[in-house]
mmCIF file of C-alpha atoms in Angstrom:
data_model
loop_
_atom_site.group_PDB
_atom_site.id
_atom_site.type_symbol
_atom_site.label_atom_id
_atom_site.label_comp_id
_atom_site.label_asym_id
_atom_site.label_seq_id
_atom_site.Cartn_x
_atom_site.Cartn_y
_atom_site.Cartn_z
ATOM 1 C CA MET A 608 11.583 -28.166 197.010
ATOM 2 C CA LYS A 609 15.160 -29.096 197.863
ATOM 3 C CA TYR A 610 16.782 -29.101 201.294
ATOM 4 C CA SER A 611 19.525 -26.558 201.802
ATOM 5 C CA GLY A 612 21.344 -28.516 204.526
ATOM 6 C CA TRP A 613 23.090 -31.867 204.632
ATOM 7 C CA PRO A 614 21.720 -35.415 204.752
ATOM 8 C CA GLU A 615 22.309 -37.466 207.885
ATOM 9 C CA PRO A 616 24.515 -40.583 208.101
ATOM 10 C CA GLY A 617 22.291 -43.616 207.625
ATOM 11 C CA GLU A 618 19.751 -41.659 205.560
ATOM 12 C CA LEU A 619 18.555 -43.062 202.245
ATOM 13 C CA VAL A 620 18.854 -40.508 199.451
ATOM 14 C CA VAL A 621 17.821 -40.379 195.803
ATOM 15 C CA GLY A 622 20.242 -39.134 193.202
ATOM 16 C CA GLU A 623 21.293 -39.264 189.584
ATOM 17 C CA VAL A 624 24.558 -40.820 188.456
ATOM 18 C CA ASP A 625 26.379 -38.008 186.641
ATOM 19 C CA GLU A 626 29.921 -39.386 186.388
ATOM 20 C CA ILE A 627 31.474 -42.836 186.468
ATOM 21 C CA ALA A 628 35.150 -43.307 187.252
ATOM 22 C CA ASP A 629 37.306 -46.410 187.699
ATOM 23 C CA PHE A 630 37.249 -45.908 191.456
ATOM 24 C CA GLY A 631 33.556 -45.178 191.890
ATOM 25 C CA VAL A 632 30.407 -43.281 191.006
ATOM 26 C CA PHE A 633 29.517 -39.636 191.541
ATOM 27 C CA VAL A 634 25.859 -39.008 192.355
ATOM 28 C CA ASP A 635 24.005 -35.684 192.287
ATOM 29 C CA LEU A 636 21.587 -35.734 195.236
ATOM 30 C CA ASP A 637 18.149 -34.809 193.957
ATOM 31 C CA GLU A 638 16.724 -33.757 197.322
ATOM 32 C CA TYR A 639 19.580 -31.483 198.439
ATOM 33 C CA GLU A 640 20.754 -28.229 196.911
ATOM 34 C CA GLU A 641 24.203 -28.410 195.308
ATOM 35 C CA LYS A 642 25.100 -31.675 197.041
ATOM 36 C CA ARG A 643 27.045 -34.440 195.337
ATOM 37 C CA GLY A 644 28.111 -37.758 196.796
ATOM 38 C CA LEU A 645 30.683 -40.411 195.953
ATOM 39 C CA CYS A 646 29.948 -44.114 195.963
ATOM 40 C CA HIS A 647 33.274 -45.959 196.043
ATOM 41 C CA ILE A 648 33.543 -48.966 193.735
ATOM 42 C CA SER A 649 33.449 -51.263 196.771
ATOM 43 C CA GLU A 650 30.047 -49.815 197.709
ATOM 44 C CA VAL A 651 28.429 -50.057 194.280
ATOM 45 C CA ALA A 652 27.590 -53.770 194.436
ATOM 46 C CA SER A 653 28.435 -56.849 196.460
ATOM 47 C CA GLY A 654 31.338 -58.986 195.365
ATOM 48 C CA TRP A 655 34.216 -58.269 193.036
ATOM 49 C CA ILE A 656 33.523 -55.625 190.411
ATOM 50 C CA LYS A 657 35.424 -55.736 187.135
ATOM 51 C CA ASN A 658 33.661 -52.809 185.481
ATOM 52 C CA VAL A 659 31.521 -50.286 187.358
ATOM 53 C CA ARG A 660 29.487 -49.696 184.195
ATOM 54 C CA ASP A 661 28.161 -53.239 184.428
ATOM 55 C CA HIS A 662 26.198 -52.100 187.503
ATOM 56 C CA VAL A 663 25.272 -48.431 186.945
ATOM 57 C CA ARG A 664 24.993 -46.037 184.030
ATOM 58 C CA GLU A 665 25.230 -42.278 183.680
ATOM 59 C CA GLY A 666 21.845 -40.608 184.088
ATOM 60 C CA GLN A 667 20.476 -43.499 186.155
ATOM 61 C CA THR A 668 18.388 -42.685 189.229
ATOM 62 C CA VAL A 669 19.699 -44.581 192.245
ATOM 63 C CA VAL A 670 18.946 -44.876 195.928
ATOM 64 C CA ALA A 671 21.993 -44.777 198.184
ATOM 65 C CA LYS A 672 22.718 -44.896 201.899
ATOM 66 C CA VAL A 673 24.720 -42.044 203.392
ATOM 67 C CA LEU A 674 27.815 -43.498 205.096
ATOM 68 C CA GLU A 675 29.842 -40.487 206.203
ATOM 69 C CA ILE A 676 29.817 -36.727 205.748
ATOM 70 C CA ASP A 677 32.735 -34.317 205.865
ATOM 71 C CA GLU A 678 31.302 -30.814 205.546
ATOM 72 C CA SER A 679 34.729 -29.176 205.631
ATOM 73 C CA SER A 680 35.728 -30.938 202.412
ATOM 74 C CA ASN A 681 32.159 -30.992 201.022
ATOM 75 C CA GLN A 682 32.300 -34.776 200.812
ATOM 76 C CA ILE A 683 29.431 -37.261 201.148
ATOM 77 C CA ASP A 684 30.276 -40.974 201.069
ATOM 78 C CA LEU A 685 27.508 -43.203 199.752
ATOM 79 C CA SER A 686 26.685 -46.897 199.435
ATOM 80 C CA ILE A 687 24.381 -48.317 196.798
ATOM 81 C CA LYS A 688 24.885 -51.948 197.757
ATOM 82 C CA ASP A 689 23.644 -51.365 201.334
ATOM 83 C CA VAL A 690 20.139 -50.557 200.060
ATOM 84 C CA ASN A 691 17.858 -53.565 199.688
ATOM 85 C CA GLU A 692 15.080 -53.829 197.101
ATOM 86 C CA HIS A 693 12.288 -53.003 199.563
ATOM 87 C CA GLN A 694 14.122 -49.877 200.750
ATOM 88 C CA ARG A 695 14.830 -48.852 197.166
ATOM 89 C CA LYS A 696 11.192 -49.134 196.070
ATOM 90 C CA GLU A 697 9.878 -47.365 199.154
ATOM 91 C CA THR A 698 12.389 -44.512 198.871
ATOM 92 C CA ILE A 699 11.711 -44.050 195.150
ATOM 93 C CA GLN A 700 7.964 -43.925 195.826
ATOM 94 C CA ASP A 701 8.451 -41.308 198.547
ATOM 95 C CA TRP A 702 10.645 -39.323 196.150
ATOM 96 C CA LYS A 703 8.017 -39.486 193.409
ATOM 97 C CA ASN A 704 5.346 -38.423 195.898
ATOM 98 C CA ALA A 705 7.497 -35.463 196.931
ATOM 99 C CA GLN A 706 7.819 -34.410 193.289
ATOM 100 C CA LYS A 707 4.049 -34.620 192.845
ATOM 101 C CA ALA A 708 3.482 -32.567 195.994
ATOM 102 C CA ASP A 709 5.939 -29.928 194.814
ATOM 103 C CA ASN A 710 3.973 -29.629 191.573
ATOM 104 C CA TRP A 711 0.695 -29.360 193.505
ATOM 105 C CA MET A 712 2.204 -26.582 195.623
ATOM 106 C CA LEU A 713 3.039 -24.630 192.470
ATOM 107 C CA ILE A 714 -0.488 -25.185 191.166
ATOM 108 C CA ALA A 715 -1.960 -23.924 194.444
ATOM 109 C CA LEU A 716 0.413 -21.008 195.029
ATOM 110 C CA GLY A 717 1.227 -20.114 191.431
ATOM 111 C CA GLU A 718 4.206 -20.965 189.230
ATOM 112 C CA ASP A 719 5.808 -17.619 190.091
ATOM 113 C CA VAL A 720 5.528 -18.017 193.876
ATOM 114 C CA ASP A 721 8.640 -16.709 195.634
ATOM 115 C CA ASP A 722 10.799 -19.002 197.749
ATOM 116 C CA ASP A 723 9.862 -17.347 201.055
ATOM 117 C CA ARG A 724 6.127 -17.825 200.569
ATOM 118 C CA TYR A 725 6.588 -21.397 199.342
ATOM 119 C CA THR A 726 8.735 -22.211 202.356
ATOM 120 C CA THR A 727 6.310 -20.581 204.811
ATOM 121 C CA VAL A 728 3.326 -22.541 203.501
ATOM 122 C CA ALA A 729 5.331 -25.765 203.230
ATOM 123 C CA ASN A 730 6.564 -25.478 206.822
ATOM 124 C CA ALA A 731 3.017 -24.794 208.030
ATOM 125 C CA LEU A 732 1.813 -27.983 206.330
ATOM 126 C CA LEU A 733 4.780 -29.991 207.586
ATOM 127 C CA ALA A 734 4.046 -28.861 211.140
ATOM 128 C CA GLU A 735 0.821 -30.910 210.947
ATOM 129 C CA TYR A 736 1.662 -33.607 208.387
ATOM 130 C CA GLU A 737 4.616 -35.907 207.846
ATOM 131 C CA SER A 738 4.961 -34.814 204.223
ATOM 132 C CA LEU A 739 3.471 -32.349 201.736
ATOM 133 C CA TYR A 740 2.027 -35.328 199.870
ATOM 134 C CA ASP A 741 0.143 -36.420 203.012
ATOM 135 C CA ALA A 742 -1.197 -32.890 203.477
ATOM 136 C CA PHE A 743 -2.551 -32.686 199.929
ATOM 137 C CA GLU A 744 -4.018 -36.181 200.131
ATOM 138 C CA ALA A 745 -5.829 -35.245 203.356
ATOM 139 C CA ALA A 746 -7.079 -32.028 201.747
ATOM 140 C CA ALA A 747 -8.422 -34.007 198.790
ATOM 141 C CA ILE A 748 -10.315 -36.327 201.122
ATOM 142 C CA SER A 749 -11.532 -33.980 203.864
ATOM 143 C CA GLY A 750 -11.389 -30.515 202.299
ATOM 144 C CA ASP A 751 -10.959 -27.434 204.507
ATOM 145 C CA GLU A 752 -11.328 -29.568 207.626
ATOM 146 C CA ALA A 753 -7.977 -31.218 206.930
ATOM 147 C CA LEU A 754 -6.252 -27.826 207.217
ATOM 148 C CA ASP A 755 -8.037 -26.530 210.322
ATOM 149 C CA ASP A 756 -4.834 -26.659 212.389
ATOM 150 C CA VAL A 757 -2.490 -25.479 209.627
ATOM 151 C CA ASP A 758 -1.261 -21.917 210.146
ATOM 152 C CA VAL A 759 -2.190 -20.454 206.748
ATOM 153 C CA ASP A 760 -4.848 -17.952 205.686
ATOM 154 C CA GLY A 761 -8.247 -18.844 204.254
ATOM 155 C CA ASP A 762 -7.336 -18.047 200.653
ATOM 156 C CA THR A 763 -4.358 -20.393 200.864
ATOM 157 C CA VAL A 764 -6.543 -23.126 202.352
ATOM 158 C CA ASP A 765 -9.004 -22.755 199.475
ATOM 159 C CA ALA A 766 -6.192 -22.844 196.918
ATOM 160 C CA ILE A 767 -4.652 -25.987 198.432
ATOM 161 C CA VAL A 768 -7.991 -27.802 198.657
ATOM 162 C CA THR A 769 -8.858 -26.886 195.066
ATOM 163 C CA ALA A 770 -5.462 -28.040 193.791
ATOM 164 C CA ALA A 771 -5.727 -31.239 195.829
ATOM 165 C CA ARG A 772 -9.208 -32.151 194.647
ATOM 166 C CA ASN A 773 -8.321 -31.432 191.030
ATOM 167 C CA ASN A 774 -5.053 -33.366 190.999
ATOM 168 C CA VAL A 775 -4.718 -35.915 193.808
ATOM 169 C CA SER A 776 -5.770 -39.494 193.108
ATOM 170 C CA VAL A 777 -7.184 -40.534 196.463
ATOM 171 C CA PRO A 778 -6.986 -44.207 197.430
ATOM 172 C CA TYR A 779 -10.423 -45.542 198.265
ATOM 173 C CA VAL A 780 -11.918 -48.803 199.462
ATOM 174 C CA ASP A 781 -15.412 -50.074 198.731
ATOM 175 C CA VAL A 782 -17.579 -52.149 201.088
ATOM 176 C CA THR A 783 -21.073 -53.497 200.604
ATOM 177 C CA GLY A 784 -23.793 -54.704 202.955
ATOM 178 C CA TYR A 785 -27.520 -55.382 202.862
ATOM 179 C CA VAL A 786 -30.491 -54.399 204.976
ATOM 180 C CA ASP A 787 -33.932 -56.010 205.011
ATOM 181 C CA LEU A 788 -36.769 -53.521 205.587
ATOM 182 C CA GLU A 789 -40.362 -54.638 206.086
ATOM 183 C CA SER A 790 -43.544 -52.892 207.186
ATOM 184 C CA ALA A 791 -47.081 -54.326 207.247
ATOM 185 C CA ALA A 792 -48.675 -50.914 207.905
ATOM 186 C CA PRO A 793 -51.049 -49.418 205.309
ATOM 187 C CA ASP A 794 -48.443 -46.774 204.538
ATOM 188 C CA GLY A 795 -45.563 -49.272 204.753
ATOM 189 C CA VAL A 796 -44.112 -48.129 201.426
ATOM 190 C CA ASP A 797 -43.624 -44.665 202.882
ATOM 191 C CA ASP A 798 -42.060 -46.173 206.015
ATOM 192 C CA VAL A 799 -39.534 -48.053 203.900
ATOM 193 C CA ARG A 800 -38.833 -44.928 201.847
ATOM 194 C CA ASP A 801 -38.152 -42.981 205.059
ATOM 195 C CA ALA A 802 -35.847 -45.738 206.297
ATOM 196 C CA LEU A 803 -33.858 -45.624 203.053
ATOM 197 C CA ALA A 804 -33.538 -41.845 203.347
ATOM 198 C CA ALA A 805 -32.254 -42.353 206.891
ATOM 199 C CA ALA A 806 -29.721 -44.896 205.611
ATOM 200 C CA GLU A 807 -28.467 -42.360 203.078
ATOM 201 C CA GLY A 808 -27.769 -39.970 205.947
ATOM 202 C CA ASN A 809 -30.165 -37.215 204.928
ATOM 203 C CA GLY A 810 -27.267 -35.324 203.352
ATOM 204 C CA GLU A 811 -24.996 -35.563 206.404
ATOM 205 C CA ILE A 812 -22.424 -38.088 205.199
ATOM 206 C CA PRO A 813 -18.821 -37.015 206.064
ATOM 207 C CA ASP A 814 -16.611 -35.466 203.381
ATOM 208 C CA GLY A 815 -14.623 -38.073 201.483
ATOM 209 C CA VAL A 816 -17.301 -40.753 201.879
ATOM 210 C CA ASP A 817 -19.715 -41.825 199.129
ATOM 211 C CA LEU A 818 -22.764 -43.806 200.204
ATOM 212 C CA ASP A 819 -25.369 -45.300 197.891
ATOM 213 C CA VAL A 820 -28.498 -47.288 198.756
ATOM 214 C CA GLY A 821 -30.142 -49.346 196.020
ATOM 215 C CA TYR A 822 -33.012 -51.750 195.605
ATOM 216 C CA VAL A 823 -32.143 -55.440 195.238
ATOM 217 C CA GLY A 824 -35.444 -57.243 195.675
ATOM 218 C CA SER A 825 -38.047 -56.737 198.367
ATOM 219 C CA PRO A 826 -37.384 -56.662 201.252
ATOM 220 C CA GLU A 827 -33.633 -56.456 200.558
ATOM 221 C CA TYR A 828 -31.669 -53.250 199.840
ATOM 222 C CA ARG A 829 -27.969 -52.853 199.073
ATOM 223 C CA ILE A 830 -25.763 -50.287 200.843
ATOM 224 C CA LYS A 831 -22.481 -49.401 199.138
ATOM 225 C CA VAL A 832 -19.855 -47.253 200.812
ATOM 226 C CA ARG A 833 -16.654 -45.825 199.349
ATOM 227 C CA ALA A 834 -14.215 -44.295 201.836
ATOM 228 C CA PRO A 835 -10.470 -43.560 202.197
ATOM 229 C CA ASN A 836 -9.880 -46.604 204.436
ATOM 230 C CA TYR A 837 -11.601 -49.764 205.644
ATOM 231 C CA LYS A 838 -12.184 -48.536 209.179
ATOM 232 C CA THR A 839 -14.140 -45.515 207.949
ATOM 233 C CA ALA A 840 -15.953 -47.524 205.279
ATOM 234 C CA GLU A 841 -17.050 -50.213 207.723
ATOM 235 C CA SER A 842 -18.203 -47.728 210.360
ATOM 236 C CA GLN A 843 -20.217 -45.752 207.787
ATOM 237 C CA LEU A 844 -21.791 -48.947 206.415
ATOM 238 C CA GLU A 845 -22.845 -50.095 209.875
ATOM 239 C CA ALA A 846 -24.107 -46.612 210.785
ATOM 240 C CA ALA A 847 -26.227 -46.444 207.604
ATOM 241 C CA ALA A 848 -27.789 -49.828 208.289
ATOM 242 C CA GLU A 849 -28.484 -48.860 211.894
ATOM 243 C CA ARG A 850 -30.208 -45.634 210.848
ATOM 244 C CA ALA A 851 -32.446 -47.605 208.490
ATOM 245 C CA ARG A 852 -33.260 -50.205 211.130
ATOM 246 C CA GLU A 853 -34.115 -47.606 213.771
ATOM 247 C CA SER A 854 -36.331 -45.724 211.312
ATOM 248 C CA ILE A 855 -38.366 -48.744 210.207
ATOM 249 C CA GLU A 856 -38.725 -50.076 213.737
ATOM 250 C CA ALA A 857 -39.896 -46.675 214.982
ATOM 251 C CA ALA A 858 -42.707 -46.960 212.406
ATOM 252 C CA GLY A 859 -43.642 -50.429 213.642
ATOM 253 C CA GLY A 860 -41.783 -52.394 211.000
ATOM 254 C CA ALA A 861 -38.718 -54.643 211.118
ATOM 255 C CA GLY A 862 -35.173 -54.212 209.897
ATOM 256 C CA GLU A 863 -32.097 -56.444 209.771
ATOM 257 C CA PHE A 864 -28.544 -55.855 208.536
ATOM 258 C CA HIS A 865 -26.467 -58.604 206.916
ATOM 259 C CA ARG A 866 -23.221 -58.594 204.966
ATOM 260 C CA GLU A 867 -24.020 -61.157 202.252
ATOM 261 C CA ARG A 868 -26.750 -61.143 199.631
ATOM 262 C CA ARG A 869 -29.569 -63.535 200.551
ATOM 263 C CA GLU A 870 -31.060 -63.745 197.077
ATOM 264 C CA ASP A 871 -29.211 -64.035 193.758
ATOM 265 C CA ASP A 872 -28.860 -60.764 191.850
ATOM 266 C CA GLU A 873 -31.398 -60.446 189.125
#
């Protein structure tokens, strides 16, 4: 999806060098329809420049800062030298993410989707998320719930979630903790088994979270949690351990949560 308007002064834009002249570089702006900017030779790089081609090449993707815009003459003045390395990497990553999201939109809506429908769905997503990439990432993690407040119909929600879960690589973090579970009752094995089931959430773990409880060595059990971020992972780990502790103590046993392994792995 390309913007039909104009960039703003100070905005960082991505473009492709399509012509190099003695006085500067012409750049086709990738994110804007039929927009082309000029980077004067003095704005290509710091210091004295003998040959512009020593600094840029035709076909190269560059990040430039918009200096001035004159809509009446269809002119956009750019600066490549005013973009530092951090800004360049961040802007390129955002640009790549936007390209991925555009592809996911076509997967969800169909390659032959008309511009009006694409724009309507895109605007609905952008009303709730900063970018289309963020919307698809949220849909991959949380499913339909991520689109509860997005003004699109149910079929579109299903299509977006399916496309997201089939194509989006979701960033995850893993955390691990341990819980000791002991019961001296005659049916103590069953009490421990019930406590482990409680730790696993009895099938009620939130979407986007994977939780696994495994045996380490009596009375110690390992709880592993994978979640989209550390805050969620830590809270789910602590909640799982607390469910196990409450269950075993309700049966007359004892439970204790700790972060580090107390015995060497076998």
